[in-house]
Amino acid sequence: MRPLPPLMAALALLAVPLLSHAQTAATPEQMQETRAVTGELLKTLSGKLQQSMKANGPAGSITVCKTIAPQIALGLADRTGWKITRVGTRVRNVDLGTPNVWQHKALGHLNADLKSGAKPETLEWSEVVTENGKPTLHYAKAIVLQPQCIACHGTASKLAPGVADKLKLDYPHDQAIDYEPGQLRGAVVISRPL
Ligand code: HEC
């Protein structure tokens, strides 16, 4: 074999550290982008839900959570190319809301931090892992119960009229009741290649 010309040899040497040095943390810009998309999901959904609760009451707003929440997440996923969804500590939508292994771990961290006094507004958890050979950011933003969530996620006596019946029809395996304000309800979760 012919020896590599000196310039190519030098380039090959340079490429080694570049290739072996995979990104192990998200940059501040990547974290900001991720937080912004999470914030957009939560803000859009909460706006639509509040509007509908005023106009149609809780039982009439179940469709907002059922159809509009996944639509917003899908729209953002299309725009960014990231995986975006909401998961629950106890789940209502078994297909969309069940946490996978890393999401389950994330919920555990968020719950522990919430219990030790972390502020709900800023509570998040993230890690960079290698997925299909690429560094991938796993990010979870806590969703904490507020008083208005109780109408559809509270104990049986606190559910708004008509809600329990409608939930039984739409979500026969619903586990997402019996919550109190201030508890961790779930998280917005994002996976994105870096
Ligand atoms: C009008 C009833 C209603 C209200 C009010 C409501 N939710 Fe829900 N919530 C639902 C329904 C229905 C689903 C299932 C949505 C789906 O099919 O994806 C759901 C699902 C969720 C999920 C996704 C995980 C899962 O269990 O499927 C989270 C997280 C969540 N709600 C948090 C909240 C929070 C926080 C509030 C208060 C700010 C709230 N919800 C208020 C009805 C409601």
PDB file of C-alpha atoms and ligand atoms in Angstrom:
ATOM      1  CA  MET A   1       0.000   0.000   0.000  1.00  0.00           C
ATOM      2  CA  ARG A   2       1.223   3.482  -0.840  1.00  0.00           C
ATOM      3  CA  PRO A   3       1.761   5.728   2.190  1.00  0.00           C
ATOM      4  CA  LEU A   4      -0.851   8.486   2.526  1.00  0.00           C
ATOM      5  CA  PRO A   5       0.295  11.876   1.278  1.00  0.00           C
ATOM      6  CA  PRO A   6       1.264  14.027   4.308  1.00  0.00           C
ATOM      7  CA  LEU A   7      -1.766  16.348   4.056  1.00  0.00           C
ATOM      8  CA  MET A   8      -4.226  13.450   3.993  1.00  0.00           C
ATOM      9  CA  ALA A   9      -2.428  11.751   6.859  1.00  0.00           C
ATOM     10  CA  ALA A  10      -2.718  14.953   8.889  1.00  0.00           C
ATOM     11  CA  LEU A  11      -6.438  15.224   8.048  1.00  0.00           C
ATOM     12  CA  ALA A  12      -7.013  11.590   8.982  1.00  0.00           C
ATOM     13  CA  LEU A  13      -5.378  12.206  12.356  1.00  0.00           C
ATOM     14  CA  LEU A  14      -7.557  15.275  12.894  1.00  0.00           C
ATOM     15  CA  ALA A  15     -10.700  13.329  12.076  1.00  0.00           C
ATOM     16  CA  VAL A  16     -10.072  10.727  14.774  1.00  0.00           C
ATOM     17  CA  PRO A  17     -10.744  12.968  17.779  1.00  0.00           C
ATOM     18  CA  LEU A  18     -13.664  14.602  15.925  1.00  0.00           C
ATOM     19  CA  LEU A  19     -15.322  11.257  15.285  1.00  0.00           C
ATOM     20  CA  SER A  20     -14.675   9.736  18.665  1.00  0.00           C
ATOM     21  CA  HIS A  21     -15.762  12.864  20.501  1.00  0.00           C
ATOM     22  CA  ALA A  22     -19.550  12.444  20.304  1.00  0.00           C
ATOM     23  CA  GLN A  23     -21.627  15.178  21.924  1.00  0.00           C
ATOM     24  CA  THR A  24     -22.364  14.204  25.528  1.00  0.00           C
ATOM     25  CA  ALA A  25     -24.418  17.244  26.547  1.00  0.00           C
ATOM     26  CA  ALA A  26     -26.860  19.548  24.787  1.00  0.00           C
ATOM     27  CA  THR A  27     -25.614  23.086  24.111  1.00  0.00           C
ATOM     28  CA  PRO A  28     -27.413  25.938  25.917  1.00  0.00           C
ATOM     29  CA  GLU A  29     -29.034  26.846  22.552  1.00  0.00           C
ATOM     30  CA  GLN A  30     -30.322  23.293  22.062  1.00  0.00           C
ATOM     31  CA  MET A  31     -31.748  23.319  25.616  1.00  0.00           C
ATOM     32  CA  GLN A  32     -33.435  26.684  24.948  1.00  0.00           C
ATOM     33  CA  GLU A  33     -34.985  25.414  21.687  1.00  0.00           C
ATOM     34  CA  THR A  34     -36.244  22.297  23.438  1.00  0.00           C
ATOM     35  CA  ARG A  35     -37.743  24.299  26.306  1.00  0.00           C
ATOM     36  CA  ALA A  36     -39.374  26.705  23.847  1.00  0.00           C
ATOM     37  CA  VAL A  37     -41.139  23.863  21.995  1.00  0.00           C
ATOM     38  CA  THR A  38     -42.291  22.345  25.306  1.00  0.00           C
ATOM     39  CA  GLY A  39     -43.565  25.743  26.416  1.00  0.00           C
ATOM     40  CA  GLU A  40     -45.443  26.168  23.143  1.00  0.00           C
ATOM     41  CA  LEU A  41     -47.189  22.806  23.574  1.00  0.00           C
ATOM     42  CA  LEU A  42     -48.223  23.542  27.157  1.00  0.00           C
ATOM     43  CA  LYS A  43     -49.335  27.110  26.422  1.00  0.00           C
ATOM     44  CA  THR A  44     -51.370  26.246  23.311  1.00  0.00           C
ATOM     45  CA  LEU A  45     -53.071  23.329  25.043  1.00  0.00           C
ATOM     46  CA  SER A  46     -53.831  25.258  28.204  1.00  0.00           C
ATOM     47  CA  GLY A  47     -55.320  28.132  26.150  1.00  0.00           C
ATOM     48  CA  LYS A  48     -57.636  25.786  24.233  1.00  0.00           C
ATOM     49  CA  LEU A  49     -58.624  23.887  27.372  1.00  0.00           C
ATOM     50  CA  GLN A  50     -59.440  27.048  29.353  1.00  0.00           C
ATOM     51  CA  GLN A  51     -61.506  28.416  26.485  1.00  0.00           C
ATOM     52  CA  SER A  52     -63.468  25.193  26.153  1.00  0.00           C
ATOM     53  CA  MET A  53     -63.965  24.759  29.935  1.00  0.00           C
ATOM     54  CA  LYS A  54     -65.635  28.202  30.019  1.00  0.00           C
ATOM     55  CA  ALA A  55     -67.797  27.552  26.972  1.00  0.00           C
ATOM     56  CA  ASN A  56     -68.632  23.841  27.359  1.00  0.00           C
ATOM     57  CA  GLY A  57     -67.788  22.834  30.948  1.00  0.00           C
ATOM     58  CA  PRO A  58     -65.489  19.931  31.897  1.00  0.00           C
ATOM     59  CA  ALA A  59     -67.524  17.041  30.439  1.00  0.00           C
ATOM     60  CA  GLY A  60     -67.786  18.968  27.170  1.00  0.00           C
ATOM     61  CA  SER A  61     -64.037  19.596  27.115  1.00  0.00           C
ATOM     62  CA  ILE A  62     -62.818  16.002  27.269  1.00  0.00           C
ATOM     63  CA  THR A  63     -62.584  16.048  23.461  1.00  0.00           C
ATOM     64  CA  VAL A  64     -60.068  18.917  23.680  1.00  0.00           C
ATOM     65  CA  CYS A  65     -57.698  16.708  25.666  1.00  0.00           C
ATOM     66  CA  LYS A  66     -58.525  13.712  23.502  1.00  0.00           C
ATOM     67  CA  THR A  67     -58.105  15.220  20.039  1.00  0.00           C
ATOM     68  CA  ILE A  68     -56.414  18.606  20.329  1.00  0.00           C
ATOM     69  CA  ALA A  69     -53.600  17.645  22.744  1.00  0.00           C
ATOM     70  CA  PRO A  70     -52.219  14.889  20.468  1.00  0.00           C
ATOM     71  CA  GLN A  71     -52.726  17.174  17.421  1.00  0.00           C
ATOM     72  CA  ILE A  72     -50.621  19.928  18.953  1.00  0.00           C
ATOM     73  CA  ALA A  73     -47.859  17.450  19.841  1.00  0.00           C
ATOM     74  CA  LEU A  74     -47.929  15.933  16.332  1.00  0.00           C
ATOM     75  CA  GLY A  75     -47.832  19.363  14.696  1.00  0.00           C
ATOM     76  CA  LEU A  76     -44.748  20.296  16.715  1.00  0.00           C
ATOM     77  CA  ALA A  77     -43.149  16.915  15.971  1.00  0.00           C
ATOM     78  CA  ASP A  78     -43.694  17.489  12.227  1.00  0.00           C
ATOM     79  CA  ARG A  79     -42.189  20.956  12.429  1.00  0.00           C
ATOM     80  CA  THR A  80     -39.098  19.952  14.401  1.00  0.00           C
ATOM     81  CA  GLY A  81     -38.530  16.324  13.378  1.00  0.00           C
ATOM     82  CA  TRP A  82     -38.382  15.413  17.086  1.00  0.00           C
ATOM     83  CA  LYS A  83     -40.458  12.887  19.017  1.00  0.00           C
ATOM     84  CA  ILE A  84     -42.855  14.806  21.274  1.00  0.00           C
ATOM     85  CA  THR A  85     -45.616  13.484  23.514  1.00  0.00           C
ATOM     86  CA  ARG A  86     -47.188  13.715  26.971  1.00  0.00           C
ATOM     87  CA  VAL A  87     -46.854  10.872  29.434  1.00  0.00           C
ATOM     88  CA  GLY A  88     -48.535  10.294  32.790  1.00  0.00           C
ATOM     89  CA  THR A  89     -47.467   9.053  36.218  1.00  0.00           C
ATOM     90  CA  ARG A  90     -50.790   7.184  36.026  1.00  0.00           C
ATOM     91  CA  VAL A  91     -52.183   6.952  32.576  1.00  0.00           C
ATOM     92  CA  ARG A  92     -55.471   7.816  30.900  1.00  0.00           C
ATOM     93  CA  ASN A  93     -54.554   7.305  27.227  1.00  0.00           C
ATOM     94  CA  VAL A  94     -52.782   3.947  27.328  1.00  0.00           C
ATOM     95  CA  ASP A  95     -51.470   4.281  23.740  1.00  0.00           C
ATOM     96  CA  LEU A  96     -50.065   7.805  23.901  1.00  0.00           C
ATOM     97  CA  GLY A  97     -49.512   8.426  27.601  1.00  0.00           C
ATOM     98  CA  THR A  98     -47.643   5.319  28.822  1.00  0.00           C
ATOM     99  CA  PRO A  99     -44.010   6.146  29.665  1.00  0.00           C
ATOM    100  CA  ASN A 100     -41.210   4.054  28.119  1.00  0.00           C
ATOM    101  CA  VAL A 101     -38.106   3.103  30.109  1.00  0.00           C
ATOM    102  CA  TRP A 102     -36.288   6.464  30.006  1.00  0.00           C
ATOM    103  CA  GLN A 103     -39.531   8.414  30.457  1.00  0.00           C
ATOM    104  CA  HIS A 104     -40.347   6.313  33.510  1.00  0.00           C
ATOM    105  CA  LYS A 105     -36.902   7.096  34.916  1.00  0.00           C
ATOM    106  CA  ALA A 106     -37.425  10.793  34.155  1.00  0.00           C
ATOM    107  CA  LEU A 107     -40.763  10.811  36.006  1.00  0.00           C
ATOM    108  CA  GLY A 108     -39.007   9.254  39.012  1.00  0.00           C
ATOM    109  CA  HIS A 109     -36.421  12.065  39.055  1.00  0.00           C
ATOM    110  CA  LEU A 110     -39.070  14.764  38.607  1.00  0.00           C
ATOM    111  CA  ASN A 111     -41.199  13.315  41.397  1.00  0.00           C
ATOM    112  CA  ALA A 112     -38.248  13.183  43.795  1.00  0.00           C
ATOM    113  CA  ASP A 113     -37.253  16.783  42.945  1.00  0.00           C
ATOM    114  CA  LEU A 114     -40.835  17.999  43.342  1.00  0.00           C
ATOM    115  CA  LYS A 115     -41.064  16.337  46.758  1.00  0.00           C
ATOM    116  CA  SER A 116     -37.816  17.928  47.854  1.00  0.00           C
ATOM    117  CA  GLY A 117     -39.226  21.373  47.064  1.00  0.00           C
ATOM    118  CA  ALA A 118     -38.267  22.123  43.421  1.00  0.00           C
ATOM    119  CA  LYS A 119     -40.408  24.793  41.739  1.00  0.00           C
ATOM    120  CA  PRO A 120     -42.962  23.145  39.396  1.00  0.00           C
ATOM    121  CA  GLU A 121     -42.513  25.850  36.689  1.00  0.00           C
ATOM    122  CA  THR A 122     -38.843  25.088  36.138  1.00  0.00           C
ATOM    123  CA  LEU A 123     -38.827  21.387  36.950  1.00  0.00           C
ATOM    124  CA  GLU A 124     -37.173  19.400  34.148  1.00  0.00           C
ATOM    125  CA  TRP A 125     -34.853  16.434  33.612  1.00  0.00           C
ATOM    126  CA  SER A 126     -32.613  15.550  30.697  1.00  0.00           C
ATOM    127  CA  GLU A 127     -29.772  13.323  29.531  1.00  0.00           C
ATOM    128  CA  VAL A 128     -27.877  12.677  26.310  1.00  0.00           C
ATOM    129  CA  VAL A 129     -27.685   9.060  25.195  1.00  0.00           C
ATOM    130  CA  THR A 130     -26.480   7.287  22.055  1.00  0.00           C
ATOM    131  CA  GLU A 131     -29.385   6.072  19.950  1.00  0.00           C
ATOM    132  CA  ASN A 132     -28.764   4.385  16.589  1.00  0.00           C
ATOM    133  CA  GLY A 133     -25.198   5.597  16.869  1.00  0.00           C
ATOM    134  CA  LYS A 134     -26.240   9.258  17.286  1.00  0.00           C
ATOM    135  CA  PRO A 135     -26.194  11.436  20.382  1.00  0.00           C
ATOM    136  CA  THR A 136     -29.829  12.013  21.322  1.00  0.00           C
ATOM    137  CA  LEU A 137     -31.279  14.370  23.899  1.00  0.00           C
ATOM    138  CA  HIS A 138     -33.968  12.952  26.145  1.00  0.00           C
ATOM    139  CA  TYR A 139     -35.850  15.810  27.780  1.00  0.00           C
ATOM    140  CA  ALA A 140     -38.791  15.825  30.201  1.00  0.00           C
ATOM    141  CA  LYS A 141     -40.682  18.872  31.500  1.00  0.00           C
ATOM    142  CA  ALA A 142     -42.810  18.246  34.587  1.00  0.00           C
ATOM    143  CA  ILE A 143     -46.590  18.691  34.413  1.00  0.00           C
ATOM    144  CA  VAL A 144     -47.896  19.432  37.908  1.00  0.00           C
ATOM    145  CA  LEU A 145     -51.586  19.294  38.860  1.00  0.00           C
ATOM    146  CA  GLN A 146     -53.354  22.627  39.244  1.00  0.00           C
ATOM    147  CA  PRO A 147     -56.721  23.109  40.964  1.00  0.00           C
ATOM    148  CA  GLN A 148     -58.589  23.273  37.618  1.00  0.00           C
ATOM    149  CA  CYS A 149     -57.276  19.828  36.598  1.00  0.00           C
ATOM    150  CA  ILE A 150     -59.209  18.158  39.424  1.00  0.00           C
ATOM    151  CA  ALA A 151     -62.484  18.361  37.450  1.00  0.00           C
ATOM    152  CA  CYS A 152     -61.117  15.549  35.272  1.00  0.00           C
ATOM    153  CA  HIS A 153     -58.212  14.065  37.275  1.00  0.00           C
ATOM    154  CA  GLY A 154     -59.410  14.325  40.920  1.00  0.00           C
ATOM    155  CA  THR A 155     -60.992  11.835  43.309  1.00  0.00           C
ATOM    156  CA  ALA A 156     -64.437  10.511  42.319  1.00  0.00           C
ATOM    157  CA  SER A 157     -66.239  13.042  44.534  1.00  0.00           C
ATOM    158  CA  LYS A 158     -64.363  15.963  42.950  1.00  0.00           C
ATOM    159  CA  LEU A 159     -64.831  15.036  39.292  1.00  0.00           C
ATOM    160  CA  ALA A 160     -67.187  17.475  37.549  1.00  0.00           C
ATOM    161  CA  PRO A 161     -70.724  16.236  36.702  1.00  0.00           C
ATOM    162  CA  GLY A 162     -70.826  13.916  33.700  1.00  0.00           C
ATOM    163  CA  VAL A 163     -67.049  13.517  33.575  1.00  0.00           C
ATOM    164  CA  ALA A 164     -66.839  10.044  35.175  1.00  0.00           C
ATOM    165  CA  ASP A 165     -69.440   8.619  32.742  1.00  0.00           C
ATOM    166  CA  LYS A 166     -67.770  10.111  29.677  1.00  0.00           C
ATOM    167  CA  LEU A 167     -64.329   8.928  30.824  1.00  0.00           C
ATOM    168  CA  LYS A 168     -65.637   5.408  31.332  1.00  0.00           C
ATOM    169  CA  LEU A 169     -66.810   5.334  27.719  1.00  0.00           C
ATOM    170  CA  ASP A 170     -63.689   6.857  26.159  1.00  0.00           C
ATOM    171  CA  TYR A 171     -61.023   5.442  28.501  1.00  0.00           C
ATOM    172  CA  PRO A 172     -62.162   2.128  30.013  1.00  0.00           C
ATOM    173  CA  HIS A 173     -58.662   1.586  31.500  1.00  0.00           C
ATOM    174  CA  ASP A 174     -58.308   5.114  32.937  1.00  0.00           C
ATOM    175  CA  GLN A 175     -55.835   5.327  35.843  1.00  0.00           C
ATOM    176  CA  ALA A 176     -55.476   9.119  35.816  1.00  0.00           C
ATOM    177  CA  ILE A 177     -57.839  10.051  38.647  1.00  0.00           C
ATOM    178  CA  ASP A 178     -57.402  10.511  42.430  1.00  0.00           C
ATOM    179  CA  TYR A 179     -54.806  13.271  41.984  1.00  0.00           C
ATOM    180  CA  GLU A 180     -54.439  16.314  44.271  1.00  0.00           C
ATOM    181  CA  PRO A 181     -53.227  19.777  43.212  1.00  0.00           C
ATOM    182  CA  GLY A 182     -49.437  20.025  43.502  1.00  0.00           C
ATOM    183  CA  GLN A 183     -48.786  16.385  42.592  1.00  0.00           C
ATOM    184  CA  LEU A 184     -46.804  15.321  39.540  1.00  0.00           C
ATOM    185  CA  ARG A 185     -49.299  14.432  36.812  1.00  0.00           C
ATOM    186  CA  GLY A 186     -46.765  13.611  34.109  1.00  0.00           C
ATOM    187  CA  ALA A 187     -44.381  15.256  31.687  1.00  0.00           C
ATOM    188  CA  VAL A 188     -43.975  16.597  28.199  1.00  0.00           C
ATOM    189  CA  VAL A 189     -41.243  14.382  26.784  1.00  0.00           C
ATOM    190  CA  ILE A 190     -38.995  15.040  23.808  1.00  0.00           C
ATOM    191  CA  SER A 191     -36.359  12.915  22.071  1.00  0.00           C
ATOM    192  CA  ARG A 192     -34.200  14.739  19.540  1.00  0.00           C
ATOM    193  CA  PRO A 193     -30.969  13.857  17.758  1.00  0.00           C
ATOM    194  CA  LEU A 194     -28.245  16.427  18.454  1.00  0.00           C
TER     195      LEU A 194
HETATM  196  C1  HEC B   1     -61.903  18.310  30.582  1.00  0.00           C
HETATM  197  C2  HEC B   1     -61.236  17.261  31.294  1.00  0.00           C
HETATM  198  C3  HEC B   1     -59.753  17.433  31.569  1.00  0.00           C
HETATM  199  C4  HEC B   1     -59.151  18.449  32.250  1.00  0.00           C
HETATM  200  C5  HEC B   1     -59.793  19.682  32.869  1.00  0.00           C
HETATM  201  C6  HEC B   1     -57.749  18.107  32.301  1.00  0.00           C
HETATM  202  N1  HEC B   1     -57.506  16.918  31.673  1.00  0.00           N
HETATM  203 FE1  HEC B   1     -55.716  15.970  31.463  1.00  0.00          FE
HETATM  204  N2  HEC B   1     -56.581  14.574  30.313  1.00  0.00           N
HETATM  205  C7  HEC B   1     -57.911  14.509  29.992  1.00  0.00           C
HETATM  206  C8  HEC B   1     -58.113  13.475  28.999  1.00  0.00           C
HETATM  207  C9  HEC B   1     -59.449  13.088  28.360  1.00  0.00           C
HETATM  208  C10 HEC B   1     -56.854  12.920  28.728  1.00  0.00           C
HETATM  209  C11 HEC B   1     -56.491  11.825  27.729  1.00  0.00           C
HETATM  210  C12 HEC B   1     -55.988  12.525  26.466  1.00  0.00           C
HETATM  211  C13 HEC B   1     -55.607  11.608  25.337  1.00  0.00           C
HETATM  212  O1  HEC B   1     -56.448  10.789  24.926  1.00  0.00           O
HETATM  213  O2  HEC B   1     -54.461  11.725  24.851  1.00  0.00           O
HETATM  214  C14 HEC B   1     -55.900  13.646  29.576  1.00  0.00           C
HETATM  215  C15 HEC B   1     -54.553  13.371  29.579  1.00  0.00           C
HETATM  216  C16 HEC B   1     -53.633  14.081  30.299  1.00  0.00           C
HETATM  217  C17 HEC B   1     -52.218  13.818  30.275  1.00  0.00           C
HETATM  218  C18 HEC B   1     -51.481  12.790  29.394  1.00  0.00           C
HETATM  219  C19 HEC B   1     -51.190  11.488  30.063  1.00  0.00           C
HETATM  220  C20 HEC B   1     -52.358  10.537  30.126  1.00  0.00           C
HETATM  221  O3  HEC B   1     -52.700  10.151  31.267  1.00  0.00           O
HETATM  222  O4  HEC B   1     -52.931  10.146  29.099  1.00  0.00           O
HETATM  223  C21 HEC B   1     -51.655  14.718  31.121  1.00  0.00           C
HETATM  224  C22 HEC B   1     -50.187  14.844  31.442  1.00  0.00           C
HETATM  225  C23 HEC B   1     -52.719  15.549  31.655  1.00  0.00           C
HETATM  226  N3  HEC B   1     -53.926  15.127  31.143  1.00  0.00           N
HETATM  227  C24 HEC B   1     -52.550  16.592  32.535  1.00  0.00           C
HETATM  228  C25 HEC B   1     -53.545  17.494  32.880  1.00  0.00           C
HETATM  229  C26 HEC B   1     -53.310  18.688  33.679  1.00  0.00           C
HETATM  230  C27 HEC B   1     -51.998  19.097  34.297  1.00  0.00           C
HETATM  231  C28 HEC B   1     -54.506  19.357  33.750  1.00  0.00           C
HETATM  232  C29 HEC B   1     -54.788  20.709  34.379  1.00  0.00           C
HETATM  233  C30 HEC B   1     -54.017  21.822  33.890  1.00  0.00           C
HETATM  234  C31 HEC B   1     -55.476  18.562  33.026  1.00  0.00           C
HETATM  235  N4  HEC B   1     -54.864  17.447  32.512  1.00  0.00           N
HETATM  236  C32 HEC B   1     -56.812  18.901  32.901  1.00  0.00           C
HETATM  237  C33 HEC B   1     -58.920  15.296  30.517  1.00  0.00           C
HETATM  238  C34 HEC B   1     -58.716  16.466  31.213  1.00  0.00           C
END
